[in-house]
Amino acid sequence: MAGYRPIIALDPVTLVEGVARVVVVTDGRDVRALYQIMEFRGFEKLAVGRHVEDLPKVMSAICGFCSWSHHLVSGKAVDSLLGRRPPVRARLTRTLLNYIQVLDSHLLHLTFIGLPDLVLWGEDRRDIVKLMSKNPGVASIALRTRSLLKKAEKRFVGKIQHGSLVLPGGVCRGLTEEDLAELRSTLAEVGKAVEELRRFFEERIARSGQFRRLLAREDFSMRCYSMGLVRGDSLELYDGTLRVVDSKGRVVEEVEDPAAYTNVVGEALVSWNNATLPYYKPAGPKFFSEESTLMVGPLARLNVAKEVPGERASEEYGKLIDAAGGKPLSNVVLYHWARLVEVLHCLEMIERLTESRELLEGELVDLAGSPRSRGVGIVEAPRGTLIHDYSMDDRMVATRARVITPTTINNTAINISLGKASARLVEEVRSEGRPSPETVATFESIIRSYDPCNSCATHCVRVGSRELSVSFRIVVLNERGEVLWQG
Amino acid sequence: MLRLAVVPGAVCGGCDVALASLGEKLAKLLEYYEVVYWPTAVDRKLSEFLKLDSVDVLIHMGGISTEEDARLAREVSAKARVKVSFGTCSVYGDIPGLNSIYSPAEIRESIASQVDVRVEGDALSLPQPVNYAAYTDLVEPDILAPGCPPDDKVLDQLLELLIRYAETGKLEARPVLLGDPESLCSRCPRNPKTTKIVMPGIRRLYEVRPEEGRCFLEQGILCMGPATRAICDHSCIKVNYPCTGCGGPVEYGSDSGLSMISTLASVLLVDSEKVALERGLARELDKIRDVVGSFYRYTLRKSSAYRLRVLRRGG
Amino acid sequence: MSWRPRVVAFFCRWCAGAAAETAGVMRLRYDPGVIPVIVPCTGRISPAMIVDAFLNGADGVLVGGCHTPNDCHYVSGNFKAFKRVHLVRKLLEQVGIEPERLRLEWISATEAPKLARVVNDFVEEVRKLGPLGGRRA
């Protein structure tokens, strides 16, 4: 990997949480894209020394988009450290909140990023502002559902992000009849909006020639391992078996004990990125090769599961499979559609949970259990499998933390996907002096499909010290490192 | 139209979401302001934004973790008429500020030591990490909007100020620290009236089932309410979770951790000091294994504890 | 060895402060590098006063108050001081500073020789620890 020189930097890749850039590098023959995540935070370090019961709050600050996922997974890791099993009511409360988190995040992504990206293909700006001017109806759906969901979230955990719910072995507060009544009325509204969204997606996107063209494009393909939780063969978001399927859809791993994730996920740290490049451990690491790449998130989850609970979700899932020509799903543009399937799934699961008496009655915390030195939690966050792995001493103080986020896991896949689109980019820079808007749009679309959240990914840091050389401009260099063009 | 720019440093995205979730209120603000930069929400390149000579209002989010964060924060701040430090990372450093007492090399090692493979020697570089700082360590803002993320109370106050600024061109009494000038404790729905709080000992949060409605301190649970500015409507306390102090100290420039130490001294076993004696008091206090994480979780970077660390290191 | 430890000593006026006066009258020698600060009660000493002393050049901080349980002129100021000092010591330790640099002693008005002994002993301990600033933690 040594010796690559940067040719082009697009700074920053807008509409990606956190700050990142894409650098296309060549050694004169090969062209590779490096998706650089540039922020530097390091939650692994600051977790050490903390009271373990504080970790769910502390670690939720990793990400403001999916803070509940971090809060919940951290809680599971701490449960495991203390050897506790949350009572049914606590488990259902957490499960419910995880569904709300995924629903909320997916709706945010679909409306702020996914729809503008797909509907405004070919436009100069592809963001919510432009979507509002061109399709005010669907754009306003987004704003409406968000404020409703945010209100519910605030009611349940106090804040719209970095809320407070998890105690070791349970939750601090049980939901009440009134909470659920409000949630049901919120859901009714959200459900209507989601139905509008679904119809819009079907009519304006799924049936469009543009979408079908994208589905056929090789640079959007990703044939690698998919990882996610399942319960039996069903899609599962909070607690289940960690399953890996290969690029042919064959099950290659089923991990019951979360701590055994280390047999499946390997992590490589490279000097050009603040996030690690994870890989399927038995196959890797093979950088820039689909052969050892792990993909997580909505698309991967639909690859590991055979069915999607929920009537409408299941129906939408069927349509997706038909459009894709069967499984495994291997085109990253389908991420958006998979997100829609999960939106429907979450809605239906939340509806079911709000009918459950067990959510309203019973113990909130189980204080029994024997502490142990290591605890691992795994949940499916909106963007995919999220792992927190902690160690503590006998004073219940954290001595080590490792966090593997879905964005980090997808880093490897993003690099490969961008690499596929890079040959044309380099070609255009060489012949035209600059990349075409279409090619630049392809880059951004690939990144947005994965919905990376770089705040999450920068729990990781780079290796080696080197001089500052980041420019927030587009820079084009030839193989000798000479500047051909910069914008 | 006035120009509004939202510039992130090292962020989690929560502040973006808080601002974006304002919905109609945000739309009202945008009647006065054109958003010239906001990378999370608006598709505009930084290079275009940097060509502007000035902006009217800059909302800075996040902490400073790389030289790029610092350079950008300084450059855009110099062009801004009104600088808003938005969110606790920007104002006080927040949770990532717990890393401010470590060097980037120490932070790196905590991750590098856990990966399976390390690949060195690439030609591509990344922004140089710096010792983590708050935005307020680089720039003196006009408005400070703490909260992780800022809550409705602070957001409403901020929007009101910005709209008034757009209408009158004036902003009184800088810097303005938003939120109410009192501790969260002073209007706590659980406050045991005016009677003295008696903390019966220290109970770590893993040892207890917190009771609804009863003062956390009286349950032996650490609650930062007494040392935290009233920047929210008791968000966490209302859902039966003790305040962890995300609003920062009651007054800008004071020290939440030291205030909390004072408060604890005043309430812990006050009814039985002469029975517990030093040994009994020490036994309870020693249950707190993490003073920094308990009392300075959001404000370490701006605290005397941080300054002590710097002094110790010879910085 | 030109370095001499600088110690700030917060003395309650009712006990340690009075003992310091008596020590002077008795010509008891104690280290001149100590800066005594007389306070009305050790309960009056805020954590910020202790920390500010360190931040402004003290290598050690000594707190002298009235014996527990019953000597405090204001009933329980000494216990408040104990709790504050105990927590500040924990804080110091967590930021890499030896907690021994902060010491609390109960010294009554009649214990001038103890005061001199405690001060000298503490100064000696701080001398061994070396300067607070500018060293690797």
mmCIF file of N, CA and C in Angstrom, chain A residues 14 34 47 77 90 134 153 214 218 224 261 265 318 424 440 454 486-487:
data_model
loop_
_atom_site.group_PDB
_atom_site.id
_atom_site.type_symbol
_atom_site.label_atom_id
_atom_site.label_comp_id
_atom_site.label_asym_id
_atom_site.label_seq_id
_atom_site.Cartn_x
_atom_site.Cartn_y
_atom_site.Cartn_z
ATOM 1 N N THR A 14 -20.030 16.449 1.233
ATOM 2 C CA THR A 14 -21.153 17.025 1.967
ATOM 3 C C THR A 14 -22.230 15.979 2.199
ATOM 4 N N LEU A 34 -9.544 6.197 -1.757
ATOM 5 C CA LEU A 34 -9.412 6.129 -0.316
ATOM 6 C C LEU A 34 -10.402 7.101 0.295
ATOM 7 N N ALA A 47 -12.997 6.178 27.754
ATOM 8 C CA ALA A 47 -13.840 5.234 28.494
ATOM 9 C C ALA A 47 -13.086 4.660 29.696
ATOM 10 N N ALA A 77 -23.390 -4.315 27.007
ATOM 11 C CA ALA A 77 -22.029 -4.698 27.385
ATOM 12 C C ALA A 77 -21.860 -4.614 28.906
ATOM 13 N N ALA A 90 -37.825 -4.365 31.118
ATOM 14 C CA ALA A 90 -36.683 -3.538 30.729
ATOM 15 C C ALA A 90 -36.226 -3.897 29.314
ATOM 16 N N LYS A 134 -38.527 21.353 -5.197
ATOM 17 C CA LYS A 134 -39.040 20.560 -6.319
ATOM 18 C C LYS A 134 -40.172 19.617 -5.937
ATOM 19 N N GLU A 153 -39.442 10.685 21.481
ATOM 20 C CA GLU A 153 -38.141 10.360 22.050
ATOM 21 C C GLU A 153 -37.873 11.194 23.297
ATOM 22 N N LEU A 214 -29.295 2.604 -12.486
ATOM 23 C CA LEU A 214 -28.333 2.525 -11.370
ATOM 24 C C LEU A 214 -28.179 1.086 -10.889
ATOM 25 N N GLU A 218 -22.269 -1.504 -12.710
ATOM 26 C CA GLU A 218 -21.284 -2.331 -12.021
ATOM 27 C C GLU A 218 -20.608 -1.556 -10.867
ATOM 28 N N CYS A 224 -19.840 -9.192 -1.383
ATOM 29 C CA CYS A 224 -18.955 -9.486 -0.252
ATOM 30 C C CYS A 224 -19.747 -10.199 0.826
ATOM 31 N N TYR A 261 -17.426 -12.425 18.762
ATOM 32 C CA TYR A 261 -17.360 -11.649 17.508
ATOM 33 C C TYR A 261 -15.928 -11.558 16.995
ATOM 34 N N VAL A 265 -14.861 -10.791 13.124
ATOM 35 C CA VAL A 265 -14.488 -9.452 12.663
ATOM 36 C C VAL A 265 -13.037 -9.175 13.013
ATOM 37 N N GLY A 318 -40.550 -8.207 -0.447
ATOM 38 C CA GLY A 318 -40.779 -9.012 -1.642
ATOM 39 C C GLY A 318 -40.580 -8.201 -2.919
ATOM 40 N N ARG A 424 -12.962 5.895 -14.088
ATOM 41 C CA ARG A 424 -13.543 6.908 -14.951
ATOM 42 C C ARG A 424 -13.147 8.317 -14.496
ATOM 43 N N VAL A 440 -18.722 12.833 -10.254
ATOM 44 C CA VAL A 440 -18.671 13.320 -8.879
ATOM 45 C C VAL A 440 -19.939 12.891 -8.137
ATOM 46 N N ASN A 454 -19.566 9.427 10.249
ATOM 47 C CA ASN A 454 -18.150 9.466 10.584
ATOM 48 C C ASN A 454 -17.879 9.811 12.032
ATOM 49 N N GLN A 486 -6.458 22.417 -9.738
ATOM 50 C CA GLN A 486 -7.129 22.418 -8.435
ATOM 51 C C GLN A 486 -8.251 23.430 -8.428
ATOM 52 N N GLY A 487 -9.334 23.100 -7.744
ATOM 53 C CA GLY A 487 -10.519 23.951 -7.766
ATOM 54 C C GLY A 487 -10.945 24.357 -6.377
#
